[in-house]
XYZ file of C-alpha atoms in Angstrom:
593
model
C -115.722 -110.158 123.835
C -112.220 -111.492 124.512
C -110.809 -110.500 121.123
C -111.525 -106.718 121.315
C -110.272 -106.614 124.894
C -107.063 -108.376 123.895
C -106.588 -106.126 120.870
C -107.095 -103.017 122.992
C -104.575 -104.225 125.572
C -101.984 -105.009 122.898
C -102.514 -101.630 121.275
C -102.074 -99.778 124.578
C -98.908 -101.783 125.349
C -97.392 -100.893 121.985
C -98.155 -97.201 122.500
C -96.557 -97.045 125.932
C -93.607 -99.212 124.922
C -92.854 -97.053 121.895
C -92.875 -93.913 124.034
C -90.424 -95.403 126.515
C -87.662 -96.378 124.117
C -85.374 -93.332 124.218
C -86.003 -90.245 122.101
C -85.629 -91.279 118.433
C -87.878 -88.356 117.430
C -85.683 -85.773 119.178
C -88.337 -84.587 121.666
C -85.758 -84.291 124.441
C -87.178 -81.370 126.432
C -86.511 -83.376 129.593
C -82.779 -82.901 128.943
C -82.954 -79.103 128.669
C -81.124 -78.538 131.963
C -78.367 -81.160 132.125
C -78.309 -82.081 128.408
C -77.964 -85.753 129.388
C -79.947 -88.339 127.348
C -81.887 -90.927 129.366
C -80.061 -93.913 127.893
C -79.069 -95.646 131.113
C -75.294 -95.444 130.625
C -72.395 -93.063 131.296
C -71.215 -90.528 128.690
C -67.932 -90.877 126.788
C -64.945 -88.717 127.734
C -63.080 -87.672 124.563
C -65.396 -86.000 121.995
C -65.182 -86.967 118.334
C -67.339 -84.095 117.105
C -66.702 -80.362 116.884
C -68.768 -77.199 116.932
C -67.753 -74.351 114.631
C -69.072 -70.829 114.138
C -68.501 -68.138 111.534
C -67.499 -65.217 113.718
C -66.040 -64.183 117.040
C -68.255 -61.211 117.901
C -71.959 -60.487 117.902
C -74.427 -57.745 118.684
C -78.043 -58.259 119.804
C -80.093 -59.340 116.785
C -77.123 -60.747 114.849
C -77.140 -64.241 113.349
C -74.288 -66.630 114.059
C -73.865 -69.702 111.860
C -73.306 -72.791 114.029
C -72.121 -76.111 112.616
C -71.858 -79.517 114.298
C -69.770 -82.081 112.424
C -67.900 -85.340 112.893
C -68.270 -89.114 112.386
C -71.750 -90.542 111.825
C -74.143 -89.745 114.679
C -77.829 -90.425 115.274
C -78.886 -87.762 117.740
C -77.791 -84.347 118.929
C -78.848 -81.487 121.187
C -77.435 -77.953 120.780
C -77.763 -74.964 123.110
C -76.067 -71.603 123.688
C -75.390 -70.585 127.299
C -73.743 -67.834 129.287
C -70.018 -68.690 129.087
C -69.529 -67.531 132.680
C -72.390 -69.653 134.026
C -72.737 -72.823 131.963
C -75.404 -74.192 134.282
C -77.682 -71.251 133.519
C -80.679 -71.497 131.138
C -80.288 -71.466 127.351
C -79.615 -68.108 125.720
C -81.070 -66.823 122.443
C -82.979 -68.728 119.776
C -82.132 -70.804 116.713
C -83.261 -70.896 113.091
C -83.128 -74.134 111.105
C -81.507 -74.756 107.740
C -82.721 -78.315 107.075
C -85.974 -79.197 108.848
C -85.705 -82.806 107.714
C -82.727 -83.403 110.015
C -83.248 -80.866 112.798
C -86.060 -79.351 114.823
C -86.500 -76.506 117.298
C -87.279 -77.066 120.976
C -88.286 -74.657 123.715
C -86.252 -74.931 126.900
C -87.582 -72.989 129.879
C -89.224 -69.726 128.884
C -87.157 -69.129 125.737
C -88.827 -70.242 122.514
C -86.672 -72.138 119.989
C -83.722 -72.049 122.391
C -82.440 -75.537 121.484
C -82.026 -77.740 118.417
C -82.304 -81.528 118.246
C -82.609 -84.352 115.713
C -85.868 -85.442 114.082
C -85.017 -89.141 113.636
C -82.268 -91.733 114.088
C -81.062 -91.274 110.504
C -77.253 -91.106 110.527
C -75.752 -87.710 109.800
C -72.283 -86.147 109.668
C -73.107 -82.459 109.579
C -75.740 -80.088 110.994
C -75.971 -76.349 110.359
C -78.235 -73.877 112.169
C -78.267 -70.154 112.916
C -78.244 -68.680 116.403
C -79.999 -65.328 116.910
C -78.515 -63.178 119.658
C -81.195 -61.821 122.026
C -81.376 -58.238 123.200
C -80.413 -59.222 126.741
C -77.561 -61.536 125.751
C -74.650 -61.954 128.203
C -71.238 -60.565 127.255
C -69.903 -63.976 126.327
C -71.870 -66.951 124.995
C -70.646 -70.522 124.556
C -72.209 -73.198 122.379
C -72.649 -76.686 123.835
C -73.709 -79.931 122.179
C -74.685 -83.424 123.248
C -74.087 -86.013 120.517
C -75.404 -89.593 120.391
C -73.396 -91.912 118.167
C -75.309 -95.017 119.219
C -77.791 -95.629 122.006
C -75.091 -96.400 124.601
C -72.386 -94.218 123.065
C -72.814 -90.486 123.569
C -70.987 -87.320 124.687
C -72.544 -84.653 126.899
C -71.963 -80.867 126.755
C -69.209 -80.915 124.145
C -67.693 -77.422 124.533
C -67.880 -75.220 121.483
C -66.612 -71.743 120.611
C -67.232 -68.694 122.769
C -68.537 -65.614 120.972
C -68.427 -62.200 122.608
C -70.042 -58.830 122.341
C -67.713 -55.992 121.245
C -65.232 -54.670 123.784
C -65.257 -57.936 125.714
C -62.078 -59.760 126.671
C -61.193 -62.599 124.278
C -62.384 -66.045 125.364
C -59.912 -68.641 126.497
C -61.728 -71.442 124.694
C -60.317 -71.980 121.182
C -62.532 -70.757 118.371
C -63.230 -72.865 115.290
C -64.195 -70.661 112.334
C -65.608 -72.146 109.166
C -63.736 -71.420 105.968
C -66.954 -70.382 104.241
C -68.049 -67.736 106.701
C -71.088 -65.639 105.913
C -72.121 -62.213 107.092
C -74.066 -62.082 110.335
C -76.605 -59.741 108.821
C -78.002 -59.357 105.337
C -78.504 -56.067 103.486
C -82.172 -56.701 102.801
C -85.401 -54.781 103.108
C -86.910 -55.461 106.507
C -90.457 -54.658 107.514
C -90.354 -51.500 109.572
C -93.000 -52.872 111.955
C -94.811 -56.185 112.477
C -97.848 -57.034 110.377
C -101.084 -56.506 112.303
C -104.787 -57.155 111.824
C -105.996 -53.574 112.184
C -108.476 -52.687 109.456
C -109.515 -56.293 108.785
C -113.111 -56.358 107.567
C -113.282 -52.563 107.248
C -110.292 -51.440 105.171
C -108.743 -54.692 103.988
C -109.705 -58.235 103.091
C -108.240 -60.703 105.625
C -107.957 -64.456 106.016
C -107.018 -65.756 109.453
C -106.493 -69.195 110.925
C -107.480 -69.671 113.713
C -110.304 -67.142 113.408
C -109.556 -63.666 114.780
C -105.962 -64.596 115.678
C -103.161 -62.040 116.043
C -100.589 -62.123 113.170
C -97.789 -61.672 115.697
C -98.831 -64.873 117.465
C -96.689 -67.968 116.917
C -99.789 -69.962 115.922
C -101.554 -67.524 113.570
C -101.648 -67.784 109.772
C -102.625 -64.450 108.260
C -103.162 -63.069 104.750
C -104.511 -59.620 103.872
C -105.245 -57.604 100.728
C -105.653 -53.831 100.783
C -106.471 -51.974 97.578
C -104.665 -48.691 96.993
C -105.794 -47.143 93.699
C -104.634 -49.483 90.908
C -102.535 -51.753 93.104
C -103.030 -54.075 96.070
C -100.828 -54.288 99.175
C -100.527 -57.938 100.212
C -99.307 -59.021 103.657
C -98.682 -62.603 104.723
C -97.643 -63.971 108.112
C -97.335 -67.352 109.781
C -95.220 -69.667 111.947
C -92.780 -71.128 109.435
C -89.021 -71.622 109.290
C -89.318 -72.718 105.659
C -91.795 -70.969 103.401
C -95.235 -69.394 103.323
C -97.307 -69.311 100.153
C -100.747 -68.401 98.945
C -102.447 -69.069 95.628
C -105.507 -67.842 93.762
C -107.497 -70.652 92.173
C -110.656 -71.104 90.123
C -111.512 -74.261 92.101
C -110.517 -76.107 95.267
C -107.967 -78.269 93.468
C -104.299 -77.546 92.932
C -103.323 -76.846 89.341
C -103.355 -73.822 87.013
C -103.144 -71.417 89.952
C -101.470 -68.044 90.535
C -99.067 -68.509 93.483
C -96.909 -66.225 95.651
C -94.141 -67.574 97.884
C -92.015 -66.198 100.719
C -89.032 -68.557 101.061
C -86.580 -68.508 103.942
C -83.096 -69.383 102.697
C -80.338 -69.205 105.313
C -82.346 -66.660 107.281
C -82.823 -64.492 104.204
C -86.300 -64.364 102.675
C -86.913 -64.427 98.913
C -90.349 -63.407 97.661
C -91.408 -64.668 94.246
C -94.375 -65.446 92.042
C -94.950 -68.902 90.603
C -97.313 -71.034 88.556
C -98.819 -74.242 89.884
C -99.259 -77.019 87.339
C -101.219 -79.944 88.713
C -99.688 -81.236 91.923
C -96.129 -80.706 90.742
C -93.736 -78.381 92.606
C -94.298 -74.694 91.751
C -92.280 -73.203 88.908
C -90.804 -69.877 90.095
C -91.070 -67.026 87.610
C -87.886 -65.543 86.214
C -89.523 -62.101 86.055
C -91.031 -60.712 89.227
C -94.012 -58.382 89.020
C -93.927 -57.475 92.705
C -92.994 -54.096 94.194
C -92.200 -52.713 97.653
C -91.006 -56.121 98.808
C -90.057 -56.453 102.480
C -89.960 -59.183 105.110
C -89.436 -59.970 108.766
C -88.424 -63.182 110.562
C -88.633 -63.110 114.362
C -89.304 -65.885 116.851
C -90.165 -68.415 114.171
C -92.840 -66.154 112.631
C -92.235 -65.338 108.956
C -93.845 -62.139 107.670
C -93.613 -60.659 104.188
C -95.231 -57.761 102.413
C -95.371 -56.722 98.766
C -97.464 -54.824 96.275
C -98.739 -55.767 92.812
C -100.981 -54.163 90.241
C -104.580 -55.299 90.018
C -104.052 -56.210 86.375
C -100.790 -57.521 84.896
C -101.443 -58.269 81.221
C -97.717 -58.408 80.445
C -97.096 -61.262 82.895
C -98.365 -64.681 81.888
C -100.004 -66.645 84.678
C -100.869 -63.669 86.887
C -104.595 -63.435 87.607
C -106.515 -60.162 87.726
C -107.228 -59.254 91.343
C -110.660 -57.764 90.580
C -112.196 -61.228 90.030
C -113.322 -63.917 92.481
C -111.182 -66.927 93.419
C -110.687 -69.636 95.984
C -107.655 -68.723 98.093
C -105.084 -71.262 99.322
C -102.648 -70.583 102.182
C -99.845 -73.101 102.772
C -96.584 -73.504 104.648
C -93.761 -76.028 104.468
C -90.064 -76.729 104.668
C -87.325 -75.145 102.589
C -83.771 -76.320 102.039
C -80.561 -74.825 100.746
C -80.694 -72.993 97.438
C -84.326 -71.978 97.977
C -85.529 -75.556 97.434
C -89.023 -76.002 98.831
C -90.626 -79.252 99.922
C -94.227 -80.364 99.779
C -96.298 -79.032 102.644
C -96.732 -81.665 105.360
C -100.283 -80.639 106.139
C -103.253 -79.676 104.045
C -103.306 -76.027 102.879
C -105.896 -73.674 104.301
C -108.628 -73.210 101.659
C -111.443 -70.664 101.746
C -114.934 -72.123 101.820
C -116.028 -70.092 98.811
C -114.796 -67.740 96.086
C -113.932 -64.162 97.039
C -112.985 -60.924 95.338
C -110.104 -59.510 97.388
C -110.608 -56.024 95.937
C -114.330 -56.062 96.656
C -116.091 -55.604 99.976
C -113.530 -55.973 102.816
C -114.117 -59.114 104.875
C -112.455 -60.949 107.748
C -112.834 -64.677 107.068
C -111.315 -68.049 107.886
C -111.002 -71.284 105.986
C -110.528 -75.000 106.358
C -107.468 -77.244 106.125
C -109.654 -80.244 105.409
C -111.449 -80.602 102.043
C -115.199 -80.993 102.247
C -115.121 -84.513 100.786
C -112.594 -85.650 103.406
C -114.679 -84.088 106.180
C -117.727 -86.014 104.963
C -115.603 -89.175 104.707
C -114.499 -88.864 108.327
C -117.963 -87.924 109.599
C -119.672 -90.880 107.898
C -117.047 -93.321 109.195
C -117.489 -92.030 112.739
C -121.280 -92.355 112.470
C -120.968 -95.879 111.043
C -118.481 -97.365 113.492
C -119.033 -95.345 116.666
C -122.832 -95.519 116.617
C -124.587 -97.894 114.231
C -122.064 -100.759 114.222
C -121.288 -100.620 117.949
C -124.943 -100.416 119.000
C -125.888 -103.141 116.520
C -123.312 -105.515 118.009
C -124.488 -104.834 121.569
C -128.113 -105.505 120.549
C -127.278 -108.851 118.913
C -124.988 -109.980 121.723
C -127.049 -109.122 124.790
C -130.660 -108.284 123.826
C -131.913 -111.501 122.268
C -133.604 -112.616 125.504
C -134.853 -109.105 126.255
C -136.537 -108.458 122.889
C -137.121 -112.038 121.741
C -140.883 -111.919 122.442
C -141.399 -108.547 120.740
C -142.053 -108.527 117.001
C -141.215 -105.827 114.478
C -142.468 -106.254 110.909
C -143.114 -109.927 111.523
C -139.707 -110.824 112.986
C -138.081 -110.665 116.394
C -137.385 -107.084 117.401
C -133.708 -107.585 118.303
C -133.025 -109.093 114.882
C -134.741 -106.295 112.975
C -132.922 -103.600 114.970
C -129.584 -105.405 114.524
C -130.117 -105.856 110.788
C -131.208 -102.245 110.269
C -128.179 -100.874 112.135
C -125.724 -103.151 110.325
C -127.154 -102.400 106.873
C -126.882 -98.702 107.744
C -123.225 -99.317 108.647
C -122.634 -100.991 105.272
C -124.319 -98.124 103.411
C -122.456 -95.358 105.279
C -119.117 -97.163 104.950
C -119.641 -97.701 101.219
C -120.488 -94.036 100.575
C -117.609 -92.846 102.730
C -115.192 -95.289 101.093
C -115.431 -93.744 97.609
C -115.069 -90.095 98.693
C -111.243 -90.065 99.197
C -110.782 -91.680 95.775
C -112.946 -88.972 94.219
C -110.952 -86.252 95.994
C -107.540 -87.777 95.314
C -108.349 -88.895 91.788
C -106.915 -92.329 92.561
C -104.770 -94.053 95.163
C -102.870 -91.945 97.723
C -99.208 -92.842 98.243
C -98.854 -90.498 101.230
C -101.579 -91.968 103.451
C -99.514 -94.827 104.884
C -101.428 -97.923 106.011
C -104.756 -96.081 106.260
C -106.038 -96.838 102.719
C -104.883 -100.470 102.866
C -106.694 -101.095 106.133
C -109.676 -99.119 104.832
C -109.969 -101.397 101.808
C -109.790 -104.434 104.105
C -112.568 -103.042 106.301
C -114.686 -102.314 103.230
C -114.222 -105.875 101.942
C -115.198 -107.377 105.310
C -118.153 -104.994 105.559
C -119.505 -106.199 102.215
C -118.740 -109.866 102.944
C -120.621 -109.806 106.257
C -124.187 -109.187 104.904
C -123.534 -111.461 101.909
C -122.643 -114.253 104.334
C -125.736 -113.437 106.417
C -127.892 -113.918 103.318
C -126.904 -117.613 103.289
C -127.521 -118.123 107.016
C -128.615 -121.721 107.740
C -131.783 -122.353 109.707
C -131.584 -122.190 113.506
C -131.269 -125.953 114.037
C -129.200 -126.789 110.943
C -125.863 -128.605 111.580
C -123.894 -125.791 109.949
C -125.479 -123.060 112.072
C -122.696 -123.147 114.686
C -120.079 -122.810 111.950
C -121.959 -119.851 110.474
C -122.262 -118.196 113.884
C -118.519 -118.471 114.410
C -117.657 -117.037 110.979
C -120.251 -114.283 111.353
C -118.862 -113.244 114.758
C -115.193 -113.436 113.765
C -115.691 -111.464 110.531
C -117.656 -108.731 112.307
C -115.203 -108.511 115.209
C -112.222 -108.299 112.842
C -113.950 -105.560 110.834
C -114.655 -103.544 113.991
C -111.091 -103.814 115.309
C -109.593 -102.859 111.951
C -112.080 -99.993 111.595
C -110.973 -98.524 114.932
C -107.289 -98.900 114.007
C -107.968 -97.305 110.608
C -109.720 -94.356 112.246
C -106.786 -93.929 114.645
C -104.441 -93.675 111.639
C -106.771 -91.452 109.629
C -107.273 -88.815 112.308
C -103.661 -87.609 112.020
C -103.390 -87.623 108.226
C -102.771 -84.150 106.721
C -106.110 -84.109 104.884
C -108.067 -84.314 108.165
C -105.544 -83.679 110.952
C -107.848 -83.517 113.968
C -106.492 -81.687 117.042
C -103.687 -83.722 118.589
C -103.504 -85.226 121.213
C -107.217 -84.577 121.791
C -108.225 -86.926 118.974
C -106.110 -89.821 120.251
C -107.323 -89.515 123.846
C -110.950 -89.250 122.738
C -110.642 -92.321 120.540
C -108.987 -94.245 123.389
C -111.862 -93.095 125.581
C -114.410 -94.467 123.123
C -112.643 -97.849 122.902
C -112.442 -98.049 126.707
C -116.125 -97.040 126.957
C -117.259 -99.724 124.502
C -115.106 -102.455 126.051
C -116.250 -101.437 129.548
C -119.948 -101.697 128.622
C -119.267 -104.993 126.876
C -117.551 -106.409 129.984
C -120.293 -105.073 132.287
C -123.063 -106.751 130.268
C -121.048 -109.961 130.011
C -120.614 -110.106 133.809
C -124.292 -109.341 134.312
C -125.329 -112.122 131.931
C -123.078 -114.592 133.734
C -124.459 -113.610 137.138
C -128.036 -113.875 135.860
C -127.408 -117.377 134.487
C -125.907 -118.478 137.801
C -128.906 -117.087 139.655
C -131.342 -118.945 137.427
C -129.345 -122.170 137.884
C -129.610 -121.830 141.672
C -133.351 -121.239 141.431
C -133.806 -124.323 139.260
C -131.809 -126.424 141.736
C -133.992 -125.332 144.639
C -137.184 -126.259 142.742
C -139.141 -123.750 144.833
C -141.425 -121.208 143.196
C -139.481 -121.743 139.987
C -141.888 -119.948 137.667
C -142.276 -116.876 139.844
C -138.534 -116.616 140.540
C -137.570 -117.060 136.900
C -140.018 -114.343 135.890
C -138.605 -112.042 138.576
C -134.992 -112.724 137.485
C -135.891 -112.161 133.862
C -137.587 -108.856 134.676
C -134.624 -107.775 136.755
C -132.204 -108.623 133.933
C -134.355 -106.852 131.343
C -134.510 -103.645 133.397
C -130.751 -103.606 134.025
C -129.917 -104.154 130.345
C -132.342 -101.475 129.219
C -130.762 -98.969 131.616
C -127.224 -99.873 130.476
C -128.327 -99.749 126.832
C -129.752 -96.249 127.282
C -126.557 -95.059 128.974
C -124.439 -96.684 126.249
C -126.383 -95.020 123.419
C -126.124 -91.642 125.174
C -122.367 -92.122 125.677
C -121.807 -93.059 122.042
C -123.791 -90.012 121.001
C -121.530 -87.791 123.125
C -118.401 -89.268 121.500
C -119.929 -88.863 118.045
C -120.880 -85.229 118.673
C -117.346 -84.516 119.924
C -115.780 -85.966 116.775
C -118.241 -84.249 114.427
C -117.666 -80.909 116.192
C -113.894 -81.339 115.798
C -114.291 -82.128 112.087
C -116.497 -79.084 111.617
C -113.875 -76.786 113.199
C -110.849 -77.807 111.090
């Protein structure tokens, strides 16, 4: 019992300690008002870093390029505020250029109104775009907090002031980059936002989450509407990088017909591409798309285009009057239209569909079926069968020792059945990711390594039990110790492995719900374990007192034994019901992704 309790305590300490050590991940929403990092020291006086912009004037809706540069720095925090009231809330919103180094934060009620770092990686230069809101003040000043090292930082470094037309010139000096760009691009914008009207009746739609609004900041949307010999395609989703969909003959990447909307410096390029294996897409030099338009507002990227149902002159383009699996993905994009691998699993339809056939309004799943089964079987094995089997062996020997099942003690048969079921479920689940991945995954972190260790211990445990010495053999105590330590190690590693697996892109259970639920299960199991351990100790002490008194020993022992049996049976029933609730919660979450 002591080992799982100790492991749980150490794990909780690490979690809370890691969250208290500054903000290396840039989640500094607590500094939205004063822009001061919680580093326990005073800020420096003379700034070493500068903020530059590419223009002096703006109108609502314009884009201003903002650059932060200087000697190596680890962290930063950028806002735009009313130049006349620098203590007022942040003004406008930002668009990222490099999502590997910077991320958007929401300060107050304004979405994407601040930019911060993503890690402690040293950097010399950050570029973002500021979008002027419709209700912008006459003059806006950019401010930045820069962290060179943990104890060395500058707060609210003053940057340039940009003004709306016919506003008096600012007194703060303006730094203008030598490579200034236009604040607006002569491109084809969508005349109105994409909407879901006609889904299921006039057009074929895919939505995630189900029935979501394409204008929502959390909705991924794809629609196909046939118009004579062509199809109007609309795509929308929360992405500062790129959105893409692909038509595929199977649920595996490779040999697919892909379409990408790529945000490059707040200008969207729409292109076709071919997917070969799991390599980056190869953009086509010739574009078969017509009526191309796009819209990028509030972090939601929307694009629309038209293509013919059949394109025999273009190699790699599928006919749209056939049935396919449909993939919908999003990811990061860098300068020059460079796109990066999507961080999370693409949305994949559960079956093949003809987008020019009967209009439908469907969803999909971001977790492949094999990975869902893998997660479900592991939860069943280690949340139910293994945990209950351990409780039975540890505390129910005296309760079920006089009951026989198939010629052996009942507790032993139940324990063996549950543990063999755990071995079988773990073995089946273990091979599924390898089948899906086609080999070893380099992107899964420590999860596969720990999984292999758990699998090895799971196989070793019943093999060792097959050579169990007789009850009174000299080596029985040594066997008992090895049997307990191997099983306990396997259980602890299994829980840690499940913690790591829940947030992998292939499964990606709802966060932080998954973490809290898993912590709840560990606390539940340890609590029941401690409760039964205390009860057993108290029962032993009571029996010892009865034996010392030497009065009505037989009757009192029988009464104590009956009392202990009833209590354990009640706790066991509650424990099984609790484990079932946790299991149902996890299986329901897996079914919804």
